[in-house]
Coordinates of C-alpha atoms in Angstrom, one line a residue:
Chain A
M318 CA 98.2 95.3 90.3
Q319 CA 99.9 98.6 92.0
M320 CA 103.4 98.0 94.5
P321 CA 104.2 100.6 97.1
P322 CA 106.6 103.0 96.4
D323 CA 110.3 102.5 96.8
G324 CA 110.7 102.8 100.9
L325 CA 107.5 102.1 101.5
D326 CA 108.0 99.8 103.7
A327 CA 103.5 98.6 103.6
V328 CA 102.7 94.7 105.7
D329 CA 101.3 92.0 102.4
Y330 CA 98.6 91.5 104.4
I331 CA 97.4 89.3 101.4
G332 CA 101.1 87.0 102.5
V333 CA 100.2 87.6 105.7
T334 CA 96.9 85.9 105.6
K335 CA 97.8 83.7 103.4
A336 CA 100.7 81.6 105.7
A337 CA 98.7 81.7 108.9
Y338 CA 95.7 80.0 106.9
D339 CA 98.3 77.6 105.3
A340 CA 99.5 76.8 108.5
L341 CA 96.1 75.7 110.0
G342 CA 95.5 73.6 107.0
Y343 CA 92.2 76.2 105.7
D344 CA 92.4 77.1 102.1
S345 CA 93.2 80.2 100.7
Y346 CA 90.8 83.3 101.4
R347 CA 89.9 84.4 98.2
W348 CA 90.3 88.8 98.4
A349 CA 89.0 90.1 95.7
H350 CA 91.3 91.1 92.5
N351 CA 90.4 92.9 90.1
D352 CA 92.5 93.4 86.5
E353 CA 89.8 95.5 85.2
P354 CA 90.6 98.6 84.8
P355 CA 87.0 100.8 88.1
A356 CA 85.0 103.2 86.6
F357 CA 86.4 106.4 86.8
V358 CA 84.0 109.3 87.7
T359 CA 85.0 113.1 88.3
P360 CA 82.3 114.5 90.6
N361 CA 80.3 118.3 89.1
V362 CA 80.5 120.0 91.5
D363 CA 83.7 121.4 93.5
L364 CA 84.0 120.2 97.2
A365 CA 83.5 123.2 98.6
D366 CA 80.0 122.8 97.1
A367 CA 80.3 118.8 97.4
K368 CA 77.5 116.4 99.8
V369 CA 80.0 113.7 101.2
V370 CA 78.5 110.3 102.4
I371 CA 80.9 108.4 104.7
I372 CA 80.7 104.2 104.6
A373 CA 82.8 103.1 107.3
S374 CA 82.5 98.9 106.8
G375 CA 83.8 99.4 110.9
G376 CA 81.0 97.5 112.5
V377 CA 80.1 100.6 113.5
Y378 CA 76.6 101.3 115.3
R379 CA 74.9 103.8 117.1
H380 CA 73.7 103.0 121.2
G381 CA 70.3 101.5 120.9
D382 CA 70.6 99.9 117.6
I383 CA 71.1 96.4 116.8
G384 CA 74.8 95.4 116.9
F385 CA 76.1 93.1 113.7
T386 CA 75.8 89.6 113.7
H387 CA 80.0 88.4 113.1
K388 CA 79.3 86.1 110.4
D389 CA 78.2 87.9 106.3
D390 CA 76.3 90.1 108.0
T391 CA 74.6 92.0 104.7
T392 CA 73.0 94.2 107.0
H393 CA 73.3 98.6 107.0
R394 CA 73.3 100.4 110.0
E395 CA 72.2 105.1 109.5
I396 CA 74.1 106.6 111.2
P397 CA 72.7 110.2 111.4
A398 CA 75.3 112.9 110.8
D399 CA 74.4 115.2 113.8
T400 CA 75.2 112.1 116.3
A401 CA 78.1 112.8 118.7
D402 CA 80.7 110.1 119.2
A403 CA 79.4 109.1 122.4
A404 CA 76.3 106.9 121.0
L405 CA 79.3 106.2 118.9
R406 CA 79.7 102.3 119.1
V407 CA 82.0 99.3 117.5
T408 CA 82.5 95.0 116.8
H409 CA 83.5 93.4 114.7
F410 CA 85.3 89.8 114.2
A411 CA 88.7 90.9 113.2
Y412 CA 90.1 93.3 113.7
D413 CA 91.8 94.8 117.0
Q414 CA 88.8 97.3 118.0
T415 CA 90.8 99.3 121.7
A416 CA 91.5 102.1 120.1
A417 CA 87.7 102.9 117.9
Q418 CA 86.1 101.8 121.2
E419 CA 87.9 104.6 122.3
D420 CA 87.6 106.9 120.0
P421 CA 85.5 106.2 117.0
S422 CA 87.0 108.4 114.3
V423 CA 89.9 106.4 114.2
V424 CA 86.9 104.6 112.1
F425 CA 84.5 106.5 111.3
P426 CA 85.8 110.0 110.2
L427 CA 82.3 112.0 110.5
Q428 CA 83.6 114.2 113.6
A429 CA 86.2 115.1 110.7
V430 CA 84.0 115.6 107.7
R431 CA 81.3 118.1 109.8
R432 CA 84.8 119.7 111.0
L433 CA 85.4 120.0 107.3
V434 CA 82.1 121.7 106.7
D435 CA 82.5 123.9 109.7
D436 CA 85.3 125.0 107.5
G437 CA 83.9 126.4 104.6
I438 CA 86.4 123.2 102.6
V439 CA 83.9 121.1 101.9
G440 CA 79.8 121.4 101.2
S441 CA 77.7 118.9 103.3
V442 CA 77.7 116.0 105.2
A443 CA 74.6 113.4 103.4
D444 CA 72.2 112.4 106.8
M445 CA 73.0 109.6 107.1
A446 CA 76.1 107.8 106.9
L447 CA 76.2 104.0 106.2
T448 CA 77.6 101.5 108.1
F449 CA 78.2 98.0 108.2
M450 CA 80.4 94.9 108.9
G451 CA 83.4 94.3 107.3
G452 CA 85.1 90.0 106.4
I453 CA 82.3 89.1 104.5
Y454 CA 83.5 86.0 103.7
S455 CA 80.5 85.2 100.6
Q456 CA 81.5 88.0 97.1
R457 CA 78.3 87.0 96.1
R458 CA 76.1 88.1 99.3
L459 CA 78.0 91.1 98.9
R460 CA 77.1 91.3 95.7
E461 CA 73.8 90.2 95.7
Q462 CA 72.8 92.5 99.5
L463 CA 75.3 94.7 100.4
I464 CA 75.8 96.4 97.5
P465 CA 72.8 97.3 95.1
T466 CA 72.1 98.9 98.6
L467 CA 74.2 101.4 99.5
V468 CA 75.0 102.2 96.1
R469 CA 70.8 103.2 96.1
R470 CA 71.1 104.5 99.2
T471 CA 74.0 106.7 98.3
H472 CA 72.2 107.9 94.9
E473 CA 68.6 108.4 97.6
L474 CA 71.5 110.3 99.9
G475 CA 72.4 113.1 96.5
A476 CA 76.1 112.2 97.7
D477 CA 78.5 113.6 95.4
V478 CA 81.5 111.8 96.2
A479 CA 81.7 108.9 99.1
L480 CA 84.2 109.1 101.3
L481 CA 84.8 105.0 101.9
V482 CA 86.5 103.7 104.9
P483 CA 87.5 99.7 105.8
V484 CA 89.5 98.8 108.2
Chain B
M390 CA 84.9 97.8 100.5
G391 CA 87.5 97.7 97.0
L392 CA 83.9 96.1 95.3
I393 CA 82.2 98.9 96.8
A394 CA 83.9 101.7 95.3
R395 CA 83.9 100.4 92.1
A396 CA 80.4 99.9 92.6
I397 CA 79.6 102.9 93.5
E398 CA 81.5 104.5 90.7
A399 CA 79.7 102.9 88.4
S400 CA 77.0 104.1 89.1
G401 CA 78.0 107.4 88.4
V402 CA 79.6 109.0 91.7
A403 CA 82.8 109.4 92.3
T404 CA 84.1 107.5 95.1
T405 CA 87.6 107.2 97.7
S406 CA 88.8 105.2 100.1
L407 CA 90.8 105.2 103.3
T408 CA 93.4 102.3 103.1
S409 CA 96.2 100.5 104.8
A410 CA 96.5 97.8 103.9
W411 CA 98.0 98.0 100.2
S412 CA 97.9 94.9 99.4
I413 CA 94.0 93.9 99.6
T414 CA 93.5 97.6 98.0
A415 CA 95.5 97.1 95.3
S416 CA 94.4 93.8 94.2
A417 CA 91.0 94.8 94.8
N418 CA 91.1 97.6 92.5
P419 CA 88.9 100.8 93.2
P420 CA 88.9 103.5 91.2
R421 CA 90.7 106.3 94.1
A422 CA 92.5 105.1 97.6
V423 CA 94.8 106.7 99.7
F424 CA 97.2 105.2 101.6
N425 CA 98.7 105.7 105.4
D426 CA 101.1 102.9 106.9
F427 CA 98.6 102.7 110.5
P428 CA 97.9 98.7 111.6
L429 CA 95.0 98.5 110.9
G430 CA 91.9 99.5 112.9
H431 CA 93.7 103.3 112.2
T432 CA 91.9 103.4 109.1
A433 CA 90.9 107.2 109.2
G434 CA 94.3 109.0 112.2
V435 CA 96.1 108.6 115.4
P436 CA 93.2 108.2 118.1
G437 CA 92.8 111.3 119.7
D438 CA 94.4 113.5 116.8
R439 CA 91.9 115.2 116.1
E440 CA 94.1 117.4 113.6
M441 CA 95.5 114.5 111.8
Q442 CA 92.3 113.2 111.3
L443 CA 90.9 116.1 110.1
A444 CA 93.5 115.8 108.0
I445 CA 93.3 112.7 106.4
A446 CA 89.7 112.8 106.1
R447 CA 90.3 115.9 104.2
S448 CA 92.8 114.5 101.6
A449 CA 90.7 112.1 101.4
L450 CA 88.2 113.7 99.5
E451 CA 90.7 115.9 97.3
A452 CA 92.2 113.0 95.7
A453 CA 88.4 112.9 94.5
W454 CA 89.3 115.7 92.2
T455 CA 92.7 115.8 91.9
M456 CA 94.0 112.0 91.3
P457 CA 93.8 112.2 87.6
E458 CA 93.4 108.7 86.9
P459 CA 92.4 105.2 89.2
G460 CA 95.2 104.1 92.3
I461 CA 96.6 105.0 94.9
T462 CA 98.4 107.4 96.7
V463 CA 100.2 107.6 99.7
L464 CA 100.4 110.1 102.7
D465 CA 102.9 110.9 104.7
H466 CA 101.7 110.5 107.9
Q467 CA 103.5 108.9 110.1
W468 CA 102.7 106.4 112.5
P469 CA 103.8 107.2 116.9
G470 CA 105.8 104.2 117.5
E471 CA 107.1 100.1 116.6
W472 CA 104.2 97.9 115.2
R473 CA 105.3 96.1 112.1
D474 CA 106.2 93.0 114.3
D475 CA 103.5 92.5 115.2
A476 CA 101.5 93.4 112.2
R477 CA 103.6 90.9 111.1
G478 CA 103.8 87.6 113.3
P479 CA 101.5 86.0 114.0
V480 CA 99.2 88.1 116.6
D481 CA 95.4 87.4 115.3
H482 CA 93.0 89.1 117.0
R483 CA 90.0 87.4 114.7
T484 CA 87.0 85.9 117.1
E485 CA 84.5 83.5 116.6
R486 CA 82.3 84.2 113.8
L487 CA 78.8 84.6 115.8
E488 CA 75.6 84.3 114.2
T489 CA 73.6 86.3 116.8
P490 CA 73.4 90.2 117.6
Q491 CA 77.3 91.6 118.8
Y492 CA 77.7 94.5 120.8
Q493 CA 80.3 96.6 122.3
N494 CA 78.8 96.5 125.6
E495 CA 75.4 94.5 127.9
D496 CA 74.2 98.4 127.6
D497 CA 74.2 98.4 123.9
R498 CA 72.4 94.4 124.2
A499 CA 69.6 95.6 126.3
A500 CA 69.0 99.2 124.7
A501 CA 68.5 97.2 121.4
I502 CA 66.1 94.8 122.8
A503 CA 64.3 97.5 124.6
A504 CA 63.9 99.5 120.9
H505 CA 63.9 97.5 118.7
G506 CA 62.7 93.5 120.2
E507 CA 65.0 90.3 120.2
G508 CA 64.5 89.7 115.9
P509 CA 67.1 89.5 113.4
A510 CA 69.1 92.9 112.6
C511 CA 66.7 94.8 110.4
G512 CA 68.7 95.7 106.9
C513 CA 67.6 99.6 108.7

């Protein structure tokens, strides 16, 4: 497991969560752990020609969409690439959403990626961004329900690279 | 999100993740992540700071072309102000895990019901 570099005082959220659960007498939350190296592919095109799909777990939806439930919701929402920030909403059970509800760009960088496209840095943004509410405690449901859908939609949207934004 | 990154990459599409939770990301071991030392809930930048948000998105995307092997790269953006004591302390923002659709505000709920009825959340 990669350790933080010297001088970086990163908060150990696994340790913080374990301490909080221990104090309450709960079983420890089992964070995903993979010793096996990940697949590692290089995009086929340059960034200036690449199509980017944004996938964000901060509970972002549009005004008029059905909101997320706060318990193992493995559905996702699709946010059209031209959606204005004013139409974006956020709901989540686990993090402080004060900033995200005021400026959705802090958890959903659609506006930034659109600007990178306008500036010629990035080729294009996928027609839809894919959003869901993270904090899904069931890794089985994540593997069987949400992950296959996100993989399929990434390919259907023709993305060359996926920008993943957890909270 | 690390599991999702690994699955998408294994399907042949490069991924790059933002993160502010080093231990969670390192444990999940995704192909690529760029780290900002920010309080949770602001993975893509400081509210209202459009230039920083742009730089972070750009750095994350460039990582898919420049990182030679899997790992986490640290960016050098600074969060304005001290926040670590709260993050390490007993403050807990979790709320009850309700099983019905939740909304930022009641206008959203009304608009969703008008558009979709009272039914269960769609998979879209």
